[in-house]
XYZ file of C-alpha atoms in Angstrom:
387
model
C -92.002 213.764 127.844
C -88.849 216.313 129.231
C -86.495 214.777 132.245
C -87.892 215.007 135.821
C -86.483 218.374 137.273
C -83.338 217.883 139.037
C -83.557 218.971 142.485
C -82.077 222.285 144.117
C -81.015 221.064 146.969
C -76.775 221.363 147.205
C -74.768 219.661 149.930
C -72.623 222.163 150.088
C -74.363 225.543 151.154
C -75.228 223.269 154.701
C -71.497 223.565 155.245
C -71.247 227.578 156.154
C -73.905 226.768 158.509
C -72.395 223.530 159.909
C -69.056 225.090 160.392
C -71.912 227.654 162.340
C -72.665 225.796 164.873
C -69.648 224.000 165.301
C -67.790 227.092 165.818
C -71.040 228.355 168.429
C -70.855 225.491 169.904
C -66.862 225.438 169.909
C -67.279 229.297 171.964
C -69.815 227.766 174.058
C -67.682 224.487 175.095
C -64.297 227.075 175.375
C -65.732 229.105 178.138
C -67.439 226.387 180.215
C -64.026 224.946 179.985
C -62.822 228.550 181.429
C -65.028 228.842 183.907
C -63.940 225.976 185.666
C -60.344 226.115 184.974
C -58.403 227.540 188.139
C -57.548 230.813 187.815
C -53.650 232.300 187.326
C -52.285 235.194 188.452
C -48.870 236.193 188.773
C -46.825 236.618 191.869
C -43.200 236.759 193.255
C -41.269 235.442 196.239
C -40.297 237.168 199.071
C -38.730 237.109 202.374
C -38.819 238.738 205.418
C -35.484 240.906 205.971
C -33.901 242.381 209.325
C -31.503 245.340 209.244
C -29.467 244.972 213.094
C -27.933 248.246 213.996
C -26.374 249.553 217.008
C -27.938 252.778 218.429
C -24.410 254.082 219.954
C -22.104 252.928 216.934
C -18.651 252.744 217.294
C -15.170 251.045 216.288
C -15.487 247.553 214.716
C -12.691 245.175 217.162
C -14.532 241.447 215.905
C -17.045 239.683 213.123
C -18.103 237.101 214.020
C -19.695 235.076 211.475
C -19.945 234.910 207.321
C -22.585 235.812 205.175
C -24.836 232.710 204.615
C -23.799 231.491 207.911
C -26.851 230.251 209.765
C -27.027 231.857 213.177
C -29.715 231.219 216.371
C -31.060 234.255 218.386
C -28.990 235.630 221.031
C -25.707 235.032 219.191
C -23.460 237.878 218.421
C -22.127 239.325 214.810
C -20.694 242.143 215.787
C -18.595 243.056 218.873
C -17.584 247.074 219.081
C -15.163 249.146 221.168
C -15.932 249.471 224.731
C -13.274 251.604 226.494
C -15.304 255.062 226.312
C -18.649 254.040 226.716
C -17.699 251.891 230.241
C -15.844 255.056 231.495
C -19.657 256.501 230.940
C -20.599 253.983 232.843
C -18.469 254.078 235.695
C -19.286 257.381 235.670
C -22.501 256.774 236.154
C -21.912 254.437 238.428
C -20.286 257.197 241.643
C -22.922 259.675 240.523
C -26.265 257.687 241.461
C -23.373 256.086 244.672
C -23.543 259.746 245.983
C -26.792 260.813 244.543
C -27.597 257.254 247.522
C -25.433 258.749 249.919
C -27.039 262.296 249.833
C -30.614 261.135 249.995
C -29.749 258.895 253.264
C -28.209 261.563 255.081
C -31.411 263.278 254.183
C -33.419 261.374 254.892
C -31.705 259.454 258.235
C -31.474 263.204 259.712
C -28.393 264.507 261.888
C -26.194 262.468 263.881
C -26.222 262.719 268.223
C -22.531 264.181 268.212
C -23.877 266.569 265.550
C -26.648 267.614 267.595
C -24.354 267.663 270.829
C -21.797 269.595 269.002
C -24.158 272.693 267.910
C -24.788 272.100 271.853
C -21.647 272.871 272.937
C -21.235 275.811 270.737
C -25.026 277.381 272.180
C -22.903 276.944 275.449
C -19.734 278.502 274.765
C -21.510 281.749 272.731
C -23.700 281.821 276.273
C -21.052 282.036 278.676
C -19.277 284.717 276.622
C -22.179 286.731 276.553
C -22.876 286.209 280.596
C -18.734 287.559 280.809
C -19.656 290.297 278.890
C -22.526 291.102 280.633
C -21.853 290.864 284.096
C -18.388 292.840 283.176
C -15.257 292.736 285.325
C -14.788 291.337 288.540
C -13.599 292.767 291.994
C -10.449 290.520 291.762
C -9.222 291.853 287.962
C -10.325 295.498 289.474
C -7.817 294.503 291.882
C -5.117 293.231 290.342
C -5.532 296.106 287.729
C -4.748 298.777 290.302
C -2.065 297.136 292.010
C -0.377 296.584 288.492
C -1.212 300.585 287.822
C -0.049 300.892 291.464
C 3.642 299.228 290.827
C 4.715 300.866 287.612
C 4.092 304.679 288.707
C 6.781 303.269 291.311
C 8.549 301.932 288.569
C 8.375 305.359 286.903
C 9.060 307.304 290.381
C 12.453 305.308 290.352
C 13.362 305.508 286.532
C 13.153 309.262 287.125
C 14.564 309.666 290.497
C 17.781 307.220 288.872
C 17.553 309.623 285.473
C 18.133 313.050 287.776
C 21.245 311.627 289.736
C 22.802 310.790 286.649
C 22.694 314.227 285.306
C 24.197 315.449 288.002
C 26.821 312.725 287.764
C 27.183 313.990 284.763
C 27.828 317.251 284.855
C 31.350 316.447 287.510
C 31.934 314.065 284.586
C 31.620 311.377 286.878
C 29.232 309.004 284.651
C 29.517 308.782 280.447
C 26.903 310.284 279.034
C 25.776 306.790 277.747
C 24.553 306.379 281.229
C 22.537 308.988 281.171
C 20.552 308.529 278.167
C 20.232 304.954 279.426
C 19.000 306.382 282.179
C 16.117 308.539 279.980
C 15.315 305.093 277.959
C 13.887 303.317 281.474
C 12.044 306.592 282.108
C 9.953 306.702 278.921
C 9.778 302.517 279.386
C 8.658 303.060 282.592
C 6.473 305.862 281.286
C 4.689 303.156 278.628
C 4.028 300.703 281.297
C 2.557 303.319 284.007
C 0.259 304.465 280.857
C -0.804 300.825 279.346
C -2.110 300.138 283.339
C -3.646 302.452 283.839
C -6.054 302.064 280.265
C -6.448 298.402 281.092
C -7.557 299.633 284.688
C -10.241 302.072 282.885
C -11.492 299.235 280.693
C -11.560 297.163 283.672
C -14.365 299.843 285.675
C -16.636 301.236 282.189
C -16.964 297.379 281.282
C -18.372 295.961 277.965
C -18.579 298.197 274.878
C -22.052 297.948 274.023
C -21.069 297.166 270.011
C -19.227 293.664 271.930
C -21.772 292.877 273.765
C -24.234 293.116 270.933
C -21.817 290.842 268.642
C -21.868 288.108 271.323
C -25.762 288.015 271.605
C -25.585 287.766 267.372
C -23.537 284.713 267.885
C -25.556 283.262 270.735
C -28.631 283.635 268.239
C -26.895 282.024 265.317
C -25.485 279.076 267.534
C -29.082 278.661 269.136
C -30.451 278.253 265.007
C -27.617 275.794 264.014
C -28.962 273.606 266.765
C -32.859 274.177 266.243
C -32.279 273.308 262.922
C -30.120 270.521 263.438
C -32.661 268.898 265.715
C -35.440 269.588 263.441
C -33.662 267.321 261.075
C -34.387 267.826 257.024
C -37.121 269.614 255.391
C -39.688 267.757 253.153
C -38.238 269.597 250.401
C -35.154 268.686 250.653
C -35.700 265.164 250.614
C -37.524 265.115 247.446
C -34.744 267.310 246.137
C -32.141 264.183 246.989
C -34.641 261.272 246.029
C -35.190 263.160 242.626
C -31.434 263.379 242.339
C -30.986 259.891 242.525
C -33.706 258.604 240.618
C -31.849 261.176 237.490
C -28.659 259.359 238.272
C -30.205 256.026 238.164
C -32.134 257.121 234.986
C -28.614 258.451 233.776
C -26.842 254.968 234.880
C -28.882 252.771 232.661
C -28.680 254.425 229.605
C -25.348 254.554 230.086
C -25.686 250.339 230.563
C -27.875 250.705 227.482
C -25.451 251.877 225.657
C -22.873 249.602 226.614
C -24.556 246.597 225.578
C -25.436 248.063 221.903
C -21.639 247.417 221.471
C -22.585 243.629 220.831
C -24.773 243.191 217.837
C -26.778 240.422 218.154
C -29.137 238.004 216.051
C -33.144 239.046 217.304
C -33.784 235.145 215.968
C -32.775 232.124 214.257
C -32.034 233.392 210.610
C -29.345 233.640 208.128
C -26.602 236.547 206.827
C -27.709 237.869 204.374
C -24.834 240.478 204.024
C -22.213 241.149 206.485
C -19.522 243.697 205.204
C -17.486 244.894 207.806
C -14.106 244.455 209.170
C -12.335 244.732 212.464
C -11.424 248.942 212.574
C -13.993 249.300 210.346
C -16.620 252.534 212.146
C -20.401 251.763 212.428
C -22.332 255.278 212.759
C -25.108 255.109 215.308
C -28.432 253.056 214.170
C -26.120 252.174 210.846
C -27.145 248.979 209.204
C -24.505 246.466 210.462
C -25.975 243.469 208.717
C -28.734 241.764 206.735
C -30.869 238.753 208.174
C -32.586 236.980 206.215
C -35.503 234.954 208.150
C -36.214 231.586 205.496
C -38.567 230.423 207.300
C -40.646 233.421 206.568
C -41.308 233.751 202.861
C -44.226 234.729 201.361
C -45.662 235.637 197.912
C -46.764 238.599 196.750
C -49.741 238.560 193.969
C -51.754 241.086 192.057
C -55.752 239.609 192.060
C -57.553 241.614 188.709
C -60.703 243.316 190.414
C -63.320 241.020 188.245
C -61.558 237.896 189.853
C -61.570 239.572 193.577
C -64.288 236.911 194.564
C -61.952 234.139 193.724
C -59.741 234.875 197.178
C -60.358 234.656 200.755
C -58.330 235.298 204.240
C -57.239 231.886 204.985
C -57.886 229.920 202.219
C -54.565 227.674 201.196
C -53.397 228.171 197.630
C -51.059 226.195 195.535
C -48.688 227.745 193.336
C -45.923 226.837 191.014
C -42.514 228.132 189.952
C -40.673 228.121 186.584
C -37.728 226.362 188.622
C -39.445 223.014 189.751
C -42.006 224.008 187.342
C -43.617 219.847 187.586
C -43.658 220.523 191.605
C -46.605 222.006 192.994
C -46.105 224.140 196.383
C -49.342 225.710 198.557
C -49.557 229.079 200.019
C -52.349 230.456 202.753
C -53.453 233.376 201.906
C -52.473 235.948 204.587
C -54.293 239.072 203.333
C -56.666 241.114 200.747
C -55.356 244.653 200.354
C -58.663 247.101 200.716
C -57.735 249.125 197.807
C -56.686 248.009 194.405
C -54.001 249.517 192.486
C -53.328 249.227 188.814
C -50.462 246.128 187.959
C -46.736 247.124 188.198
C -44.851 247.022 185.468
C -42.583 243.530 187.425
C -46.049 241.460 188.052
C -48.308 241.111 185.045
C -50.948 238.712 185.364
C -51.382 235.783 183.055
C -54.781 236.513 182.187
C -55.655 240.070 182.157
C -58.444 240.775 182.304
C -58.435 244.059 183.590
C -55.540 246.286 184.184
C -57.338 247.543 188.286
C -55.383 244.829 190.621
C -55.875 244.352 194.324
C -52.709 243.080 196.112
C -52.787 239.814 197.791
C -49.853 238.550 200.329
C -50.049 234.798 200.973
C -47.835 233.014 203.563
C -45.783 230.271 202.280
C -46.452 226.450 203.979
C -43.758 224.020 202.211
C -40.640 224.210 200.194
C -39.091 226.724 202.022
C -35.479 224.969 201.450
C -36.511 225.023 198.155
C -37.894 228.691 197.709
C -35.911 231.832 197.043
C -36.702 235.378 197.199
C -37.045 236.768 193.707
C -38.567 233.711 191.849
C -41.833 234.240 189.937
C -44.764 233.003 190.677
C -47.831 231.055 189.613
C -50.791 231.178 191.463
C -53.966 229.461 190.781
C -57.087 230.330 192.196
C -59.852 227.423 192.051
C -63.160 229.085 190.765
C -66.087 228.277 192.712
C -69.898 227.661 191.463
C -72.684 227.102 193.175
């Protein structure tokens, strides 16, 4: 008999199958492990900063804080020169007071003494017109006639004296000077006679029409001024005065605002990050004077892949770590998830790069403010949710 046929079964043939089964099971196990492990994404700690400046600018007088110093809300950081702005403030205040006085005068109307003064002018103009309209009085005419008669008598006497002087001159009894003097007296007496005659004619003829018309015009003007004074200011004058006051008040407010800008203060409790000014430096309008850090407002900026966007929701509290304190877990609250996707920035790479399309997520840091600093690299762990 032949030797029994040996079995063809070879154990080594099962090795590939076993390896295949182990690999398949390992892959399924790894996928299950990955499906339950948190998603790790990269980010960076950032901090809110404030750039404080003066809208008016000016020369630096005093720097009251140093870099790294903690300041309270309202604490003065930098003082600028005030002289020029104080002068503008005082000028604006004087203009406002003047506008207020003009408005008061316009709204209060004329005083009683002003009305009485214009009434007296009317009375005076009326009296002058009446006098011109009536003409000269009889007494004045008689007086003028008497003056004319006296002047004619003086002329006659002067002419007789001159005649006698001429006769005496022929006999040599008097000198030529006396004759000349007598002739001069005749001319003087004749001029006086002519003046008296003109005055009498003026009184007899009465006032000229143009003089009466001028007096009547002065009376009308005085009456108009009196009526205007009694009526007081017009409504449009009051509105103009009130508008000028409002304008002056606005200029004063602007001047006071500019003056207040000479003191640069902290808008809230924070830390001075950068302040590079010395007394004597010129600070331009709206030029940053200092950079302040709101160290209690730390937040994390991270990027979530599009394929994992369902793992993050506003209001979630998630843990994160930083390289400096790798064994310490910090916590942050999701504040915002961008509605528009973008490509991963070069300076931020996700730990698990499954997609290039990412969404920006902002997380507010809840603890560890005394340890964290802006610019630290962050690893955020997002828990995976399962039904």
